Amino acid sequence: MPIKDERRAAIAILLRVNTSSTTPVSPPTLNHFLQSSWVNEGTLEIFYIKRAINPKDRWSGHVAFPGGRCEPGESDLQTAQRETKEEIGIDLSNTERFAYLGRLRDRIASTRIRVAPLVFLKLDNEPLQFNLRPSEVSSGLWVPITYFESKNIVLKQKRVSIKNIWNNNLLHYLVPISEKLKIDAFYFPTVILPINEESMVLNKPSVLKKDMDWYELWGLTLMVTREVLETFGCDVWHWNARSFFDVLYQDWNLKRFALFSLLVISISVFVLV
């Protein structure tokens, strides 16, 4: 059923079991899939895309899930299926190959758009025929969920300019003040994803070297990933991931800036009244 909300988007979290089995199997139901021997022997993986470089795109070059804005009259499920087919050429509405498992809780993006994460599972062990749209997607990557629990996981803090974060809302008026106080960025928890030729999906082999330089998982995509992993019982608390408000209040410079901004706003309100 379509949801009446003009500022909505939907993303598709695509899961597969990567197995060495070469026997083509197409289980007709989810129960048959769960009872298949090759499923128990394989590794559960999650699929990410890397957005194409575009100076006009706010999310240029970011790691993300396939998805986009809802069109009038569309349900979140229809949006996720349409956007996935447009961006990577995979038809998630094909119930013989994919099962819709359900949805995670909605997230609010920094652009104030409500994002609905929907989870899909690939039911067979046959290769997928991807067709990436070059104007939107530069590459794709399968990542085993075991990586997120392993000791080999690579964590860092990603520096994001305050100007980039506040550029599209009322807080952009505070950017000059933050620059004078030499507070010019926030730092967000980031996971560096493991990359190899077997796990990558490319339209052009020449893209491989460029995209292998970095695959940073952070922001909303990282938060959704964490919820997926927790749903499967994975222990990801060792990430020490901090939310936006944690970052704001744990850093003394940002504390000072927040208090100063509150003082400026209070004085402005008092003067206007």
Tab-separated table of C-alpha atoms in Angstrom:
chain	number	residue	atom	x	y	z
A	1	MET	CA	0.000	0.000	0.000
A	2	PRO	CA	1.487	3.392	-0.994
A	3	ILE	CA	2.444	5.689	1.889
A	4	LYS	CA	1.534	9.346	1.524
A	5	ASP	CA	4.833	11.054	2.159
A	6	GLU	CA	6.472	13.133	-0.562
A	7	ARG	CA	9.886	12.986	1.085
A	8	ARG	CA	10.362	9.229	1.157
A	9	ALA	CA	12.948	6.867	-0.249
A	10	ALA	CA	13.566	3.122	-0.114
A	11	ILE	CA	16.762	1.085	-0.212
A	12	ALA	CA	17.318	-2.622	-0.888
A	13	ILE	CA	19.579	-4.684	1.365
A	14	LEU	CA	20.438	-7.714	-0.785
A	15	LEU	CA	21.766	-10.864	0.903
A	16	ARG	CA	23.151	-14.044	-0.638
A	17	VAL	CA	24.813	-17.266	0.461
A	18	ASN	CA	28.181	-17.585	-1.244
A	19	THR	CA	28.988	-21.242	-1.755
A	20	SER	CA	31.467	-23.382	-3.641
A	21	SER	CA	28.607	-25.613	-4.824
A	22	THR	CA	28.325	-25.592	-8.614
A	23	THR	CA	25.062	-27.535	-8.835
A	24	PRO	CA	22.323	-25.143	-10.046
A	25	VAL	CA	19.538	-25.057	-7.468
A	26	SER	CA	16.420	-22.912	-7.491
A	27	PRO	CA	14.429	-23.584	-4.307
A	28	PRO	CA	10.758	-22.710	-4.823
A	29	THR	CA	10.242	-21.468	-1.254
A	30	LEU	CA	12.202	-19.876	1.576
A	31	ASN	CA	11.759	-23.054	3.662
A	32	HIS	CA	13.361	-25.170	0.930
A	33	PHE	CA	16.219	-22.679	0.778
A	34	LEU	CA	16.862	-22.884	4.529
A	35	GLN	CA	16.905	-26.684	4.390
A	36	SER	CA	19.374	-26.884	1.479
A	37	SER	CA	22.766	-28.389	2.311
A	38	TRP	CA	24.692	-25.834	0.228
A	39	VAL	CA	23.183	-23.037	2.318
A	40	ASN	CA	24.611	-24.453	5.550
A	41	GLU	CA	28.022	-24.822	3.909
A	42	GLY	CA	28.112	-21.285	2.483
A	43	THR	CA	28.791	-17.791	3.825
A	44	LEU	CA	26.121	-15.103	4.155
A	45	GLU	CA	27.091	-11.900	2.335
A	46	ILE	CA	25.629	-8.414	1.959
A	47	PHE	CA	25.761	-6.291	-1.197
A	48	TYR	CA	26.885	-2.652	-1.444
A	49	ILE	CA	27.245	-0.237	-4.316
A	50	LYS	CA	29.645	2.628	-4.755
A	51	ARG	CA	27.975	5.664	-6.273
A	52	ALA	CA	29.425	7.186	-9.421
A	53	ILE	CA	31.508	10.350	-9.151
A	54	ASN	CA	29.254	13.307	-9.910
A	55	PRO	CA	29.996	16.862	-8.660
A	56	LYS	CA	26.254	17.593	-8.619
A	57	ASP	CA	25.437	14.557	-6.467
A	58	ARG	CA	25.513	15.079	-2.695
A	59	TRP	CA	26.363	11.388	-2.254
A	60	SER	CA	28.975	11.221	-5.010
A	61	GLY	CA	31.392	8.318	-4.523
A	62	HIS	CA	29.697	7.098	-1.333
A	63	VAL	CA	29.165	3.465	-0.384
A	64	ALA	CA	25.434	2.761	-0.247
A	65	PHE	CA	22.623	0.306	-0.884
A	66	PRO	CA	20.684	0.393	-4.162
A	67	GLY	CA	17.639	2.638	-3.852
A	68	GLY	CA	16.158	6.068	-4.344
A	69	ARG	CA	13.157	8.325	-3.933
A	70	CYS	CA	9.588	7.046	-4.080
A	71	GLU	CA	7.517	8.090	-7.048
A	72	PRO	CA	3.877	9.186	-6.577
A	73	GLY	CA	1.636	6.212	-5.818
A	74	GLU	CA	4.520	3.816	-5.140
A	75	SER	CA	4.913	1.658	-2.070
A	76	ASP	CA	8.336	1.353	-0.439
A	77	LEU	CA	8.627	-2.199	-1.802
A	78	GLN	CA	7.886	-1.064	-5.341
A	79	THR	CA	10.432	1.732	-5.041
A	80	ALA	CA	13.185	-0.590	-3.793
A	81	GLN	CA	12.503	-3.052	-6.610
A	82	ARG	CA	12.354	-0.370	-9.321
A	83	GLU	CA	15.478	1.467	-8.163
A	84	THR	CA	17.476	-1.747	-7.836
A	85	LYS	CA	16.577	-2.778	-11.374
A	86	GLU	CA	17.437	0.681	-12.711
A	87	GLU	CA	20.750	0.991	-10.859
A	88	ILE	CA	22.213	-2.531	-10.990
A	89	GLY	CA	19.933	-4.467	-13.370
A	90	ILE	CA	18.623	-6.958	-10.777
A	91	ASP	CA	14.887	-7.727	-10.688
A	92	LEU	CA	14.001	-8.260	-7.030
A	93	SER	CA	10.345	-8.815	-7.946
A	94	ASN	CA	11.325	-12.215	-9.376
A	95	THR	CA	10.032	-14.411	-6.541
A	96	GLU	CA	11.700	-17.516	-7.984
A	97	ARG	CA	15.112	-16.020	-7.264
A	98	PHE	CA	14.517	-13.546	-4.433
A	99	ALA	CA	12.550	-13.519	-1.199
A	100	TYR	CA	11.443	-10.311	0.479
A	101	LEU	CA	12.269	-10.843	4.163
A	102	GLY	CA	10.815	-7.631	5.566
A	103	ARG	CA	11.829	-4.120	6.510
A	104	LEU	CA	13.997	-2.514	9.146
A	105	ARG	CA	13.029	0.669	10.965
A	106	ASP	CA	12.887	3.829	8.898
A	107	ARG	CA	15.802	6.261	9.051
A	108	ILE	CA	15.865	10.007	8.544
A	109	ALA	CA	18.628	11.093	6.177
A	110	SER	CA	20.508	14.367	6.610
A	111	THR	CA	18.365	15.750	3.769
A	112	ARG	CA	15.278	15.134	5.960
A	113	ILE	CA	14.072	12.327	3.703
A	114	ARG	CA	12.572	9.286	5.408
A	115	VAL	CA	14.408	6.169	4.200
A	116	ALA	CA	12.844	2.701	4.364
A	117	PRO	CA	15.401	-0.191	4.381
A	118	LEU	CA	13.951	-3.394	2.869
A	119	VAL	CA	15.750	-6.752	3.093
A	120	PHE	CA	15.883	-9.306	0.242
A	121	LEU	CA	17.465	-12.759	0.062
A	122	LYS	CA	18.780	-14.468	-3.080
A	123	LEU	CA	17.324	-17.996	-3.081
A	124	ASP	CA	19.601	-19.801	-5.525
A	125	ASN	CA	23.331	-20.341	-6.032
A	126	GLU	CA	23.442	-19.257	-9.670
A	127	PRO	CA	25.469	-16.137	-10.614
A	128	LEU	CA	23.644	-12.837	-10.943
A	129	GLN	CA	23.863	-10.892	-14.186
A	130	PHE	CA	24.494	-7.333	-13.042
A	131	ASN	CA	24.076	-4.339	-15.313
A	132	LEU	CA	25.348	-1.269	-13.460
A	133	ARG	CA	24.112	2.114	-14.636
A	134	PRO	CA	27.386	4.076	-15.125
A	135	SER	CA	25.774	7.456	-14.410
A	136	GLU	CA	24.725	6.292	-10.918
A	137	VAL	CA	26.881	3.325	-9.883
A	138	SER	CA	30.604	2.793	-10.421
A	139	SER	CA	30.898	-0.651	-8.826
A	140	GLY	CA	29.381	-3.182	-6.454
A	141	LEU	CA	30.816	-5.278	-3.637
A	142	TRP	CA	29.793	-8.432	-1.757
A	143	VAL	CA	30.984	-8.497	1.870
A	144	PRO	CA	30.716	-11.546	4.197
A	145	ILE	CA	28.923	-10.632	7.415
A	146	THR	CA	31.604	-12.579	9.300
A	147	TYR	CA	34.021	-9.740	8.450
A	148	PHE	CA	32.125	-7.379	10.733
A	149	GLU	CA	32.699	-9.705	13.710
A	150	SER	CA	36.300	-10.558	12.886
A	151	LYS	CA	39.433	-9.165	14.517
A	152	ASN	CA	40.596	-8.110	11.060
A	153	ILE	CA	37.910	-5.465	10.691
A	154	VAL	CA	39.412	-2.053	9.865
A	155	LEU	CA	37.830	0.886	11.727
A	156	LYS	CA	38.550	4.590	11.443
A	157	GLN	CA	37.014	8.016	11.977
A	158	LYS	CA	35.886	9.785	8.804
A	159	ARG	CA	36.304	13.555	8.724
A	160	VAL	CA	33.299	15.367	7.230
A	161	SER	CA	33.259	19.133	6.801
A	162	ILE	CA	30.595	20.986	8.785
A	163	LYS	CA	29.942	23.013	5.654
A	164	ASN	CA	28.954	19.836	3.805
A	165	ILE	CA	26.682	18.662	6.618
A	166	TRP	CA	24.912	21.962	7.267
A	167	ASN	CA	24.852	23.332	3.729
A	168	ASN	CA	21.217	22.404	3.039
A	169	ASN	CA	19.501	23.497	6.258
A	170	LEU	CA	19.130	26.488	8.570
A	171	LEU	CA	22.360	25.641	10.409
A	172	HIS	CA	24.382	26.877	7.430
A	173	TYR	CA	24.115	30.340	8.989
A	174	LEU	CA	26.347	29.082	11.817
A	175	VAL	CA	29.131	27.892	9.500
A	176	PRO	CA	31.041	31.251	9.602
A	177	ILE	CA	30.950	31.139	13.414
A	178	SER	CA	32.260	27.574	13.482
A	179	GLU	CA	35.082	28.525	11.109
A	180	LYS	CA	36.134	31.398	13.372
A	181	LEU	CA	36.218	28.986	16.314
A	182	LYS	CA	38.302	26.617	14.170
A	183	ILE	CA	35.628	23.933	14.430
A	184	ASP	CA	35.264	22.848	10.848
A	185	ALA	CA	34.390	19.141	10.871
A	186	PHE	CA	32.667	16.208	12.520
A	187	TYR	CA	34.239	12.759	12.777
A	188	PHE	CA	32.073	9.714	12.100
A	189	PRO	CA	32.768	6.005	12.742
A	190	THR	CA	33.737	4.239	9.523
A	191	VAL	CA	34.382	0.639	8.477
A	192	ILE	CA	36.835	-0.035	5.646
A	193	LEU	CA	35.379	-2.900	3.623
A	194	PRO	CA	37.586	-5.741	2.338
A	195	ILE	CA	38.031	-5.761	-1.440
A	196	ASN	CA	39.179	-8.378	-3.924
A	197	GLU	CA	38.457	-9.121	-7.560
A	198	GLU	CA	36.120	-12.030	-6.783
A	199	SER	CA	33.856	-9.946	-4.548
A	200	MET	CA	33.550	-6.929	-6.838
A	201	VAL	CA	30.943	-6.217	-9.522
A	202	LEU	CA	32.163	-4.013	-12.360
A	203	ASN	CA	30.953	-2.822	-15.727
A	204	LYS	CA	34.494	-2.048	-16.842
A	205	PRO	CA	37.670	-3.816	-15.603
A	206	SER	CA	39.481	-0.466	-15.694
A	207	VAL	CA	37.365	0.675	-12.746
A	208	LEU	CA	38.834	-1.994	-10.470
A	209	LYS	CA	42.116	-0.302	-9.547
A	210	LYS	CA	40.421	3.033	-8.899
A	211	ASP	CA	37.653	1.577	-6.731
A	212	MET	CA	39.961	-0.749	-4.798
A	213	ASP	CA	41.675	2.283	-3.289
A	214	TRP	CA	38.855	2.768	-0.791
A	215	TYR	CA	35.427	1.454	0.135
A	216	GLU	CA	34.345	3.352	3.250
A	217	LEU	CA	31.138	2.327	5.035
A	218	TRP	CA	29.753	5.110	7.235
A	219	GLY	CA	26.715	7.257	7.993
A	220	LEU	CA	23.211	5.963	7.354
A	221	THR	CA	24.493	2.936	5.406
A	222	LEU	CA	26.634	1.901	8.378
A	223	MET	CA	23.701	2.335	10.781
A	224	VAL	CA	21.458	0.163	8.604
A	225	THR	CA	24.240	-2.435	8.282
A	226	ARG	CA	24.588	-2.559	12.032
A	227	GLU	CA	20.856	-3.206	12.432
A	228	VAL	CA	21.038	-6.026	9.858
A	229	LEU	CA	23.947	-7.621	11.711
A	230	GLU	CA	22.245	-7.324	15.084
A	231	THR	CA	19.144	-8.955	13.602
A	232	PHE	CA	21.321	-11.957	12.714
A	233	GLY	CA	22.805	-12.009	16.205
A	234	CYS	CA	26.224	-10.615	15.281
A	235	ASP	CA	28.292	-8.948	17.996
A	236	VAL	CA	29.216	-5.509	16.676
A	237	TRP	CA	29.478	-3.547	19.908
A	238	HIS	CA	33.267	-3.560	19.637
A	239	TRP	CA	32.908	-1.000	16.828
A	240	ASN	CA	32.412	1.726	19.463
A	241	ALA	CA	30.291	3.538	16.893
A	242	ARG	CA	29.150	6.970	17.997
A	243	SER	CA	25.976	8.716	16.940
A	244	PHE	CA	25.818	12.318	15.734
A	245	PHE	CA	24.859	13.511	19.215
A	246	ASP	CA	27.600	11.429	20.842
A	247	VAL	CA	30.120	13.094	18.520
A	248	LEU	CA	28.658	16.502	19.329
A	249	TYR	CA	28.819	16.188	23.107
A	250	GLN	CA	31.978	14.118	23.538
A	251	ASP	CA	34.198	16.640	21.813
A	252	TRP	CA	34.981	19.716	23.913
A	253	ASN	CA	35.362	22.040	20.938
A	254	LEU	CA	31.968	21.058	19.643
A	255	LYS	CA	30.531	21.450	23.148
A	256	ARG	CA	31.828	24.977	23.235
A	257	PHE	CA	30.455	25.662	19.788
A	258	ALA	CA	27.023	24.268	20.707
A	259	LEU	CA	26.849	26.432	23.832
A	260	PHE	CA	28.018	29.491	21.929
A	261	SER	CA	25.446	28.906	19.187
A	262	LEU	CA	22.700	28.500	21.802
A	263	LEU	CA	23.753	31.786	23.380
A	264	VAL	CA	23.681	33.590	20.017
A	265	ILE	CA	20.226	32.216	19.223
A	266	SER	CA	18.900	33.137	22.679
A	267	ILE	CA	20.177	36.706	22.389
A	268	SER	CA	18.714	37.020	18.897
A	269	VAL	CA	15.301	35.833	20.087
A	270	PHE	CA	15.430	38.215	23.089
A	271	VAL	CA	16.293	41.188	20.849
A	272	LEU	CA	13.562	40.387	18.327
A	273	VAL	CA	10.927	40.010	21.060
